[in-house]
GROMACS .gro file of C-alpha atoms in nm:
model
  324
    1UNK     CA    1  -1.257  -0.180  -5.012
    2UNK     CA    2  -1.111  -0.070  -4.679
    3UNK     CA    3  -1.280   0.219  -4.524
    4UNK     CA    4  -1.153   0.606  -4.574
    5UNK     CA    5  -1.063   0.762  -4.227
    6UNK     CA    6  -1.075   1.113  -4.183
    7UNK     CA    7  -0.915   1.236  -3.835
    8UNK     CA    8  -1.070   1.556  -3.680
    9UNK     CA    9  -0.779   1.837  -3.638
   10UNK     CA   10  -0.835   1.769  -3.216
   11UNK     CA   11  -1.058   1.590  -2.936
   12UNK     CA   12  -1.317   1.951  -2.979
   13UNK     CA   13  -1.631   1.987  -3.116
   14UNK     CA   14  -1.665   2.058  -3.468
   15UNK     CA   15  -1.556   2.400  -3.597
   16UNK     CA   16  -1.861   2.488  -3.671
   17UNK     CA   17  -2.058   2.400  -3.407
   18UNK     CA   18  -2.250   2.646  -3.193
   19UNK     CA   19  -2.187   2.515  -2.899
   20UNK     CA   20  -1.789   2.529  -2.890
   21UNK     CA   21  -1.710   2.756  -2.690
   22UNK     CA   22  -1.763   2.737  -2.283
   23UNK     CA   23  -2.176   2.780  -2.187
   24UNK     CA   24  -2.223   3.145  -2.150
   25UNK     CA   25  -2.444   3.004  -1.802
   26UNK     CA   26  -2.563   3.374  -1.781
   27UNK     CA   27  -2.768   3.432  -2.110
   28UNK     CA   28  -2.880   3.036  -2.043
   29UNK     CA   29  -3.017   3.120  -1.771
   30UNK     CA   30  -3.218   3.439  -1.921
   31UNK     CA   31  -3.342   3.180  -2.184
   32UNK     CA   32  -3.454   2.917  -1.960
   33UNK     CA   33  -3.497   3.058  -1.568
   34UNK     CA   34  -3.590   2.727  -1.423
   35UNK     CA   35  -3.219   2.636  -1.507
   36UNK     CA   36  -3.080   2.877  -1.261
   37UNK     CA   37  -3.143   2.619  -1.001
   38UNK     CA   38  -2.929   2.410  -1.117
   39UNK     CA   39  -2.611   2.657  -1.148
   40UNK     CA   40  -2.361   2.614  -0.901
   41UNK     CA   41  -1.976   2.732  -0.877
   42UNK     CA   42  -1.671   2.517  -0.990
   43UNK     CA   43  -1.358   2.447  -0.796
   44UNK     CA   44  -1.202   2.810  -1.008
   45UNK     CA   45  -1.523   2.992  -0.931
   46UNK     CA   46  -1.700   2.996  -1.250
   47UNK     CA   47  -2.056   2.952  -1.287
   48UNK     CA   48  -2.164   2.538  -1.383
   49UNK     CA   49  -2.443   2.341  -1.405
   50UNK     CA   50  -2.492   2.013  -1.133
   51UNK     CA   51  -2.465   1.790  -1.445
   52UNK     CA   52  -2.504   1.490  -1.190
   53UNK     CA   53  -2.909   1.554  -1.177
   54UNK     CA   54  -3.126   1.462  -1.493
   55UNK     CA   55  -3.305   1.742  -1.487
   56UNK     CA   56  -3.033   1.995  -1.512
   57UNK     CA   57  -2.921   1.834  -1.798
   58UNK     CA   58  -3.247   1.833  -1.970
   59UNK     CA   59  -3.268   2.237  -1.908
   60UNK     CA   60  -2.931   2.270  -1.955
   61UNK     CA   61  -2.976   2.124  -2.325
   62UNK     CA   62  -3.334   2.285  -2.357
   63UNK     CA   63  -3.143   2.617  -2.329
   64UNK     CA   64  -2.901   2.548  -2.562
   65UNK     CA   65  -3.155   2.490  -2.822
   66UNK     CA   66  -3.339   2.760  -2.738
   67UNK     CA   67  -3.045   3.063  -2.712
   68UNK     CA   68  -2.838   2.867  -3.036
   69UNK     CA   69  -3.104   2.755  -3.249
   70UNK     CA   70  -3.342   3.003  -3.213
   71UNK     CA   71  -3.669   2.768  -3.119
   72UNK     CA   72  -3.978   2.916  -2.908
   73UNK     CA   73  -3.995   2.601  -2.747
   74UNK     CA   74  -3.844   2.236  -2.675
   75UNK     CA   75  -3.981   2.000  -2.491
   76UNK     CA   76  -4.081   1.659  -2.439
   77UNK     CA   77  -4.165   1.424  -2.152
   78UNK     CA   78  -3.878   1.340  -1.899
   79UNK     CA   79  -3.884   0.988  -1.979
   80UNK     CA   80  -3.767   0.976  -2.291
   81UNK     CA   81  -3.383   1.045  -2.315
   82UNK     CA   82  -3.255   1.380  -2.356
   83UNK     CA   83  -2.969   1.426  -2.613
   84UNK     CA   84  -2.669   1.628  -2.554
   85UNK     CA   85  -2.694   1.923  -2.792
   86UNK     CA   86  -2.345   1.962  -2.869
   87UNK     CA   87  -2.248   1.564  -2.942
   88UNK     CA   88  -2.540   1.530  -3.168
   89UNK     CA   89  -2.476   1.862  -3.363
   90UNK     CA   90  -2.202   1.782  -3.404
   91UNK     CA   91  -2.286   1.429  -3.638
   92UNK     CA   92  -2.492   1.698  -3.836
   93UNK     CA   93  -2.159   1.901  -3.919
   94UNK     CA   94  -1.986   1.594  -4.022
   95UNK     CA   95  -2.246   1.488  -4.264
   96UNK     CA   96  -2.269   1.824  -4.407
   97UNK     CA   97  -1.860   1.766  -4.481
   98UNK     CA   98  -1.940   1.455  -4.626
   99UNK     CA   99  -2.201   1.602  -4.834
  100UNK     CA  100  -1.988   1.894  -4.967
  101UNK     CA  101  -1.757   1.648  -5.136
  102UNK     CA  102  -2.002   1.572  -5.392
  103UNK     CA  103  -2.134   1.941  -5.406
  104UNK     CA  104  -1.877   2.183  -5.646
  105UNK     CA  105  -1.719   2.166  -5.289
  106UNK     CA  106  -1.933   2.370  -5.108
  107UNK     CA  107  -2.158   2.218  -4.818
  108UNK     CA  108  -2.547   2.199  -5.031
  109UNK     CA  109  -2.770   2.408  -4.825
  110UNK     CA  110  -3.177   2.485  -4.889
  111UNK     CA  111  -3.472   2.241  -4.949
  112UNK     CA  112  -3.336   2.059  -5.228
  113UNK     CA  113  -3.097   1.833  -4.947
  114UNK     CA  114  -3.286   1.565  -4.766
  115UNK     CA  115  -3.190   1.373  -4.522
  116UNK     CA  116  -3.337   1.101  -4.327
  117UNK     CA  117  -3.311   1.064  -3.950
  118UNK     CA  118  -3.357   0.718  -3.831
  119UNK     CA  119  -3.548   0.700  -3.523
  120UNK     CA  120  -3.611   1.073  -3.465
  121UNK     CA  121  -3.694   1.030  -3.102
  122UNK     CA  122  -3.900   1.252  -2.906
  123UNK     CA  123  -3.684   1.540  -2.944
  124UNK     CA  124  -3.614   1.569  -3.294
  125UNK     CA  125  -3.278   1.709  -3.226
  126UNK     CA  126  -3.080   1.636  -3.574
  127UNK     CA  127  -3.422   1.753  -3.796
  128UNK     CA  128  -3.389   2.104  -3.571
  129UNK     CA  129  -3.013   2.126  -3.607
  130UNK     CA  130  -2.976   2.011  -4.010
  131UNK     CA  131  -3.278   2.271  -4.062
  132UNK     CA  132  -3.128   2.536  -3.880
  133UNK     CA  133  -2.790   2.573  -4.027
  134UNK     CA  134  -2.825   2.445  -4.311
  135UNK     CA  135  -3.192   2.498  -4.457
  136UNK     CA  136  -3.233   2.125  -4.504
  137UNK     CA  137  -3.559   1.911  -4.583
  138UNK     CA  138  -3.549   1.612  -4.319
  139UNK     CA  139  -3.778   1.303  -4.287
  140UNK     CA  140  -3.788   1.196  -3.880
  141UNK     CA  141  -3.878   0.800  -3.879
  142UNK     CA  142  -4.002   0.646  -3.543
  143UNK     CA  143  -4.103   0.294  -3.444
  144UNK     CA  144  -4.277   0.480  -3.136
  145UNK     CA  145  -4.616   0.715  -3.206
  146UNK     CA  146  -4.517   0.871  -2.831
  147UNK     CA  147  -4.181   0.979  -2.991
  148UNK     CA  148  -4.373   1.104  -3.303
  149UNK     CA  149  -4.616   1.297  -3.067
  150UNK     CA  150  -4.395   1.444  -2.895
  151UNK     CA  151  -4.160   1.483  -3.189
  152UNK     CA  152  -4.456   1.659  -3.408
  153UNK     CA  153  -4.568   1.896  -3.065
  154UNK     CA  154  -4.231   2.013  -3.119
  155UNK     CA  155  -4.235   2.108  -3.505
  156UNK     CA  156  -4.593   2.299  -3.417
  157UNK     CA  157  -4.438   2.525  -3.162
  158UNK     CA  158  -4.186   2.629  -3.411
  159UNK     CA  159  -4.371   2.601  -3.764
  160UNK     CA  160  -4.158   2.884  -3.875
  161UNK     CA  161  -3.839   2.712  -3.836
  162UNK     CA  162  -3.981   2.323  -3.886
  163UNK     CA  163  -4.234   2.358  -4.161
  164UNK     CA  164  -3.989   2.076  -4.369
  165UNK     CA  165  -3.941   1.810  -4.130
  166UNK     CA  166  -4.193   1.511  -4.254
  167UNK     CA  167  -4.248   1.255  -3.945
  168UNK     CA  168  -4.320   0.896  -3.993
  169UNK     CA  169  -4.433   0.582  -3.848
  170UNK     CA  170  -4.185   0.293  -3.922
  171UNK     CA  171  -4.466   0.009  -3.846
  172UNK     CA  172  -4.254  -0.282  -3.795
  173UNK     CA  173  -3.950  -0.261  -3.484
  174UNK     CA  174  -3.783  -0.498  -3.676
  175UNK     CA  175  -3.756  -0.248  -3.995
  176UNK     CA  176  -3.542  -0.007  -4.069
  177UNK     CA  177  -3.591   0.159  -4.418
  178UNK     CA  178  -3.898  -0.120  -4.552
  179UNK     CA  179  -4.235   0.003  -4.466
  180UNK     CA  180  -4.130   0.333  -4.408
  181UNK     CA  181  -3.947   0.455  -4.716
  182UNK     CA  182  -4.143   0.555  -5.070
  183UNK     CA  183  -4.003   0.429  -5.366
  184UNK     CA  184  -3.997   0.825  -5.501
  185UNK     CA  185  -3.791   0.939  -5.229
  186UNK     CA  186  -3.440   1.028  -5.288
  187UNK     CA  187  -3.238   1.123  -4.971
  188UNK     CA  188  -2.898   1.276  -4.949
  189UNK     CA  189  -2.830   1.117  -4.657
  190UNK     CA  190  -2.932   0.913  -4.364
  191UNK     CA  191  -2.828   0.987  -3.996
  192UNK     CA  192  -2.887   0.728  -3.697
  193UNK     CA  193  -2.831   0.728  -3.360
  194UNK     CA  194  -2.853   0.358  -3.309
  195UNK     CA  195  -3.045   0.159  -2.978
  196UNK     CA  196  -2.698   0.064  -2.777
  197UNK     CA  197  -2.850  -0.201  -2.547
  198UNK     CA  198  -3.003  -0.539  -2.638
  199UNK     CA  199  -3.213  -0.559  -2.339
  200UNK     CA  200  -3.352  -0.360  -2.057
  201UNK     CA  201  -3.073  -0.548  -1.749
  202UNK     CA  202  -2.824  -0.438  -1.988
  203UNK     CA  203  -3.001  -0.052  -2.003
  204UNK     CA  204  -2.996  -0.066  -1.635
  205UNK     CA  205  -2.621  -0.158  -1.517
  206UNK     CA  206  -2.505   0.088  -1.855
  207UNK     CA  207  -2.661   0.322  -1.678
  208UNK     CA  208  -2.589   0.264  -1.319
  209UNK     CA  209  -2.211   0.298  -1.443
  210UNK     CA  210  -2.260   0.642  -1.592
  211UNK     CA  211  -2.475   0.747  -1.275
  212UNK     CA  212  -2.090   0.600  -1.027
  213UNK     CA  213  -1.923   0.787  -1.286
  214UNK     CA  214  -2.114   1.122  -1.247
  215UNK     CA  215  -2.130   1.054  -0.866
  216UNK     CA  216  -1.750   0.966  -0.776
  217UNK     CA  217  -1.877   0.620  -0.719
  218UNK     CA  218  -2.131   0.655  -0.527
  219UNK     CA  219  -2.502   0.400  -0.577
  220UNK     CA  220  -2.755   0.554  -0.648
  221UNK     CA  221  -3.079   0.366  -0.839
  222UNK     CA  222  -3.117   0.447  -1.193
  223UNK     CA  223  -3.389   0.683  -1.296
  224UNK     CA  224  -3.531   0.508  -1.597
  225UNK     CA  225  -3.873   0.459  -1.707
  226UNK     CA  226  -3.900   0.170  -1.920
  227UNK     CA  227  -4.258   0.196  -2.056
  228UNK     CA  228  -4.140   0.528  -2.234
  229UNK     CA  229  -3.762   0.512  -2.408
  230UNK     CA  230  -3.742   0.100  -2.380
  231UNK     CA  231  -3.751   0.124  -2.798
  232UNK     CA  232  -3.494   0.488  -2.776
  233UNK     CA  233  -3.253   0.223  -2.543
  234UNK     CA  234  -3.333  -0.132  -2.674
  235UNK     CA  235  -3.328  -0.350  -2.983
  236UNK     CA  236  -3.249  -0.719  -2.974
  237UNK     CA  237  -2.906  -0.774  -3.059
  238UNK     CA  238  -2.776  -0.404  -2.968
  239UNK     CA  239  -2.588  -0.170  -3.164
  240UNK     CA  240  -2.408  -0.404  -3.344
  241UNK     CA  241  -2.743  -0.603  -3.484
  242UNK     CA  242  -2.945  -0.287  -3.545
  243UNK     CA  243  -2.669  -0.143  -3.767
  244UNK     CA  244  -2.606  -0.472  -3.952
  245UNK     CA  245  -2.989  -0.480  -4.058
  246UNK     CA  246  -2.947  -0.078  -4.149
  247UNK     CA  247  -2.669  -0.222  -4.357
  248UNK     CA  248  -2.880  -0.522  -4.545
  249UNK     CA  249  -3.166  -0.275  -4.587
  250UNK     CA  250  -2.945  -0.047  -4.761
  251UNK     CA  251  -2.924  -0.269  -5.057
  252UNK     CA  252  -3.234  -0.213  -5.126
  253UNK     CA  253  -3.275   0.148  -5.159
  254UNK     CA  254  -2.921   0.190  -5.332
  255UNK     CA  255  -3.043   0.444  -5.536
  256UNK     CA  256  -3.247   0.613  -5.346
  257UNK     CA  257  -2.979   0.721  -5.112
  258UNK     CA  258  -2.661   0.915  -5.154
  259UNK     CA  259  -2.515   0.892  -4.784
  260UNK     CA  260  -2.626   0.605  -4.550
  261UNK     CA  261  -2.457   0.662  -4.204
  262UNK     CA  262  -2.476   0.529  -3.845
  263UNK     CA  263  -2.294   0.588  -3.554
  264UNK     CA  264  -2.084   0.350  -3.378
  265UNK     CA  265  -2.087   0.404  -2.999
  266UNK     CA  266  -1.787   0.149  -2.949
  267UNK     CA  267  -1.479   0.088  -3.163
  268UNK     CA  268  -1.487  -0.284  -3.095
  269UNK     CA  269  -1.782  -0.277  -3.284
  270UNK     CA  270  -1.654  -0.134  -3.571
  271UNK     CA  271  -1.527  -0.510  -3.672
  272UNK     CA  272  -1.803  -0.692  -3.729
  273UNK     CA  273  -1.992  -0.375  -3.904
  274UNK     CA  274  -1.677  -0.381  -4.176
  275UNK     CA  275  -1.738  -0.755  -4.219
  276UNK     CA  276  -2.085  -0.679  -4.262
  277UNK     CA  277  -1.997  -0.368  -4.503
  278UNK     CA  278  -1.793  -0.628  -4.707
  279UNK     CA  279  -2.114  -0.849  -4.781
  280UNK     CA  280  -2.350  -0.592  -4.937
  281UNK     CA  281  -2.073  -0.407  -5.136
  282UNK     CA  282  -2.105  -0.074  -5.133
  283UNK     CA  283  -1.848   0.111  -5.344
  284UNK     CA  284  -1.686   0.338  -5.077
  285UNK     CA  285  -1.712   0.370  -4.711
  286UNK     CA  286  -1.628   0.640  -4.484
  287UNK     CA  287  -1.526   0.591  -4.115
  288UNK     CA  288  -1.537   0.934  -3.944
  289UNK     CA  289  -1.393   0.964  -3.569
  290UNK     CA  290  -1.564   1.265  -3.336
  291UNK     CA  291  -1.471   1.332  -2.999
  292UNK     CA  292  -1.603   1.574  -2.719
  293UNK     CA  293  -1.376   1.590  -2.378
  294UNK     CA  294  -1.293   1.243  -2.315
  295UNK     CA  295  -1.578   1.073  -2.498
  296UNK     CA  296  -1.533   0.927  -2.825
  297UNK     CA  297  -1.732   0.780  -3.106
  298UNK     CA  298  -1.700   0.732  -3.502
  299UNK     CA  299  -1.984   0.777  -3.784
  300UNK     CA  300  -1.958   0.501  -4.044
  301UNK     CA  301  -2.100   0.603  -4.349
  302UNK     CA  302  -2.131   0.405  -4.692
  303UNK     CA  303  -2.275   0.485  -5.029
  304UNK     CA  304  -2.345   0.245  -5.339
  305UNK     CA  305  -2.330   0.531  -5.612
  306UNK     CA  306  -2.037   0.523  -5.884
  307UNK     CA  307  -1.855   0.800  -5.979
  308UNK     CA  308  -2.117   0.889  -6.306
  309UNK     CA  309  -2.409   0.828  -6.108
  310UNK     CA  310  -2.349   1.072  -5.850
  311UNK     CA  311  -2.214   1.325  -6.113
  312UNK     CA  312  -2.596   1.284  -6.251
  313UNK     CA  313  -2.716   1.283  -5.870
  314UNK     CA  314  -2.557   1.642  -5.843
  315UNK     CA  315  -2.644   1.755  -6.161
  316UNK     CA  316  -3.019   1.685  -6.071
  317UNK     CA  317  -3.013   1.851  -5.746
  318UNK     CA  318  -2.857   2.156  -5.913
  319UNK     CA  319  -3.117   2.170  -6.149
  320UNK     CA  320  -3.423   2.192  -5.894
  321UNK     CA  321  -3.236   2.377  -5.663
  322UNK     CA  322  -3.439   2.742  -5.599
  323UNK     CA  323  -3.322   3.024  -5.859
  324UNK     CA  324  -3.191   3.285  -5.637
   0.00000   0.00000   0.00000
């Protein structure tokens, strides 16, 4: 079955995503002061942030959690990586489309919708966002206890917000869903931001070519710390091979997931994924391109429920769902 494209309406973020419009740098700043800084005038005289140093990005993205999401505090050590709030929301929206489809229309909101993010990191950035706006349960799986530290530090500074995000070791690096999943869990969906290198001289020139491209060109040695984000970067085989094992996983927890779903970071990627899409059989697949300025990617998401079994999947969601 050839995979169902849906096209965003333009190369923006997500209509409803909070962080759309331009940075209001002013109540950033009264968020987070340390980011002040880092502000600095553009070429038409507006207020920016010097996104060529790592550490104004990681307060520029710590403030957009904070003054967006609402969190007392996010945080986590500097050398693990630090997502870009807006991209990674942004997969959360996308899902919730996806989700709505099967939902009377209407995107499911509250407990009753769990989703599963696969390697949570140590800044739990798609638990925060799903729980946020949409009142979701999420499960945050890590091969790394560091992550999960740091990952768990940040649900206990914000229990009111995070009290359903359940964090868990995933034992074996070679695992994605085995040894990590319970046979009584049924998930709504799974989100993944996959590893994107398959070893640490590939980590290094990637990025030493986004550190030129940030730079105008100019060297500069990459700031990268190995012992800390080498499982975040790396898995043998890249992308490609930790999605294809996501994939033959899959098969085995058919039915306890609606929505599995990865992103791709490359389209020529995309090839080998279909081929490996075609193997296990699933009975629709979704390709979904997102784009934010001139950065693109794609979610690929692919479900094995018929038509009558997610009619019952709905019906039993609807029937534990809080009364209001």
């Amino acid at each position: 079955m050839p995979p169902v494209k849906s096209k965003p309406d333009s190369p923006r973020l997500h209509p409803r995503n909070r962080n759309r419009d331009r940075y209001d740098v002013a109540a950033l700043v009264a968020c987070l002061p340390a980011l002040a800084a880092f502000v600095k005038k553009s070429k038409s005289g507006d207020d920016t942030v010097d996104f060529t140093k790592p550490e104004a990005v990681k307060l520029l993205n710590r403030a957009l959690i904070l003054h967006n999401y609402g969190l007392e505090t996010w945080d986590f050590p500097d050398k693990n990586l630090c997502p870009p709030v807006p991209g990674r929301a942004d997969y959360v929206h996308y899902i919730a489309d996806v989700l709505r489809e099967n939902h009377f229309g209407t995107i499911p909101e509250g407990l009753q919708t769990t989703c599963l993010d696969v390697g949570v990191g140590a800044s739990a950035i798609y638990p925060i966002v799903g729980i946020v706006e949409y009142g979701w349960s999420f499960i945050g799986s890590d091969v790394s206890e560091e992550s999960l530290t740091s990952a768990e530090a940040i649900k206990a500074g914000n229990l009111g917000v995070l009290n359903n995000l359940d964090l868990r070791i995933q034992p074996d690096g070679k695992r994605i869903f085995h040894g990590m999943l319970k046979p009584t869990d049924r998930i709504d969906a799974v989100l993944c931001n996959p590893p994107f290198h398959s070893s640490a001289e590939d980590a290094i020139q990637g990025t030493l070519r986004k550190t030129r491209n940030l730079t105008g060109g100019q060297r500069q040695s990459p700031m990268l710390n190995f012992s800390g984000i080498s499982k975040e970067l790396i898995f043998e085989g890249g992308e490609v091979k930790f999605i294809q094992t996501m994939m033959r996983e899959s098969r085995s927890f058919s039915k306890n997931v609606f929505w599995f779903s990865s992103l791709v970071s490359k389209q020529s990627h995309l090839k080998a994924l279909y081929h490996e899409l075609k193997a296990i059989k699933p009975v629709e697949i979704k390709t979904i391109p997102m784009g934010t300025g001139n950065k693109s990617t794609r979610i690929v998401a692919w479900t094995f429920l018929s038509k009558e079994e997610r009619k019952e999947w709905r019906e039993q969601k609807t029937a534990t769902a809080p009364k209001s």
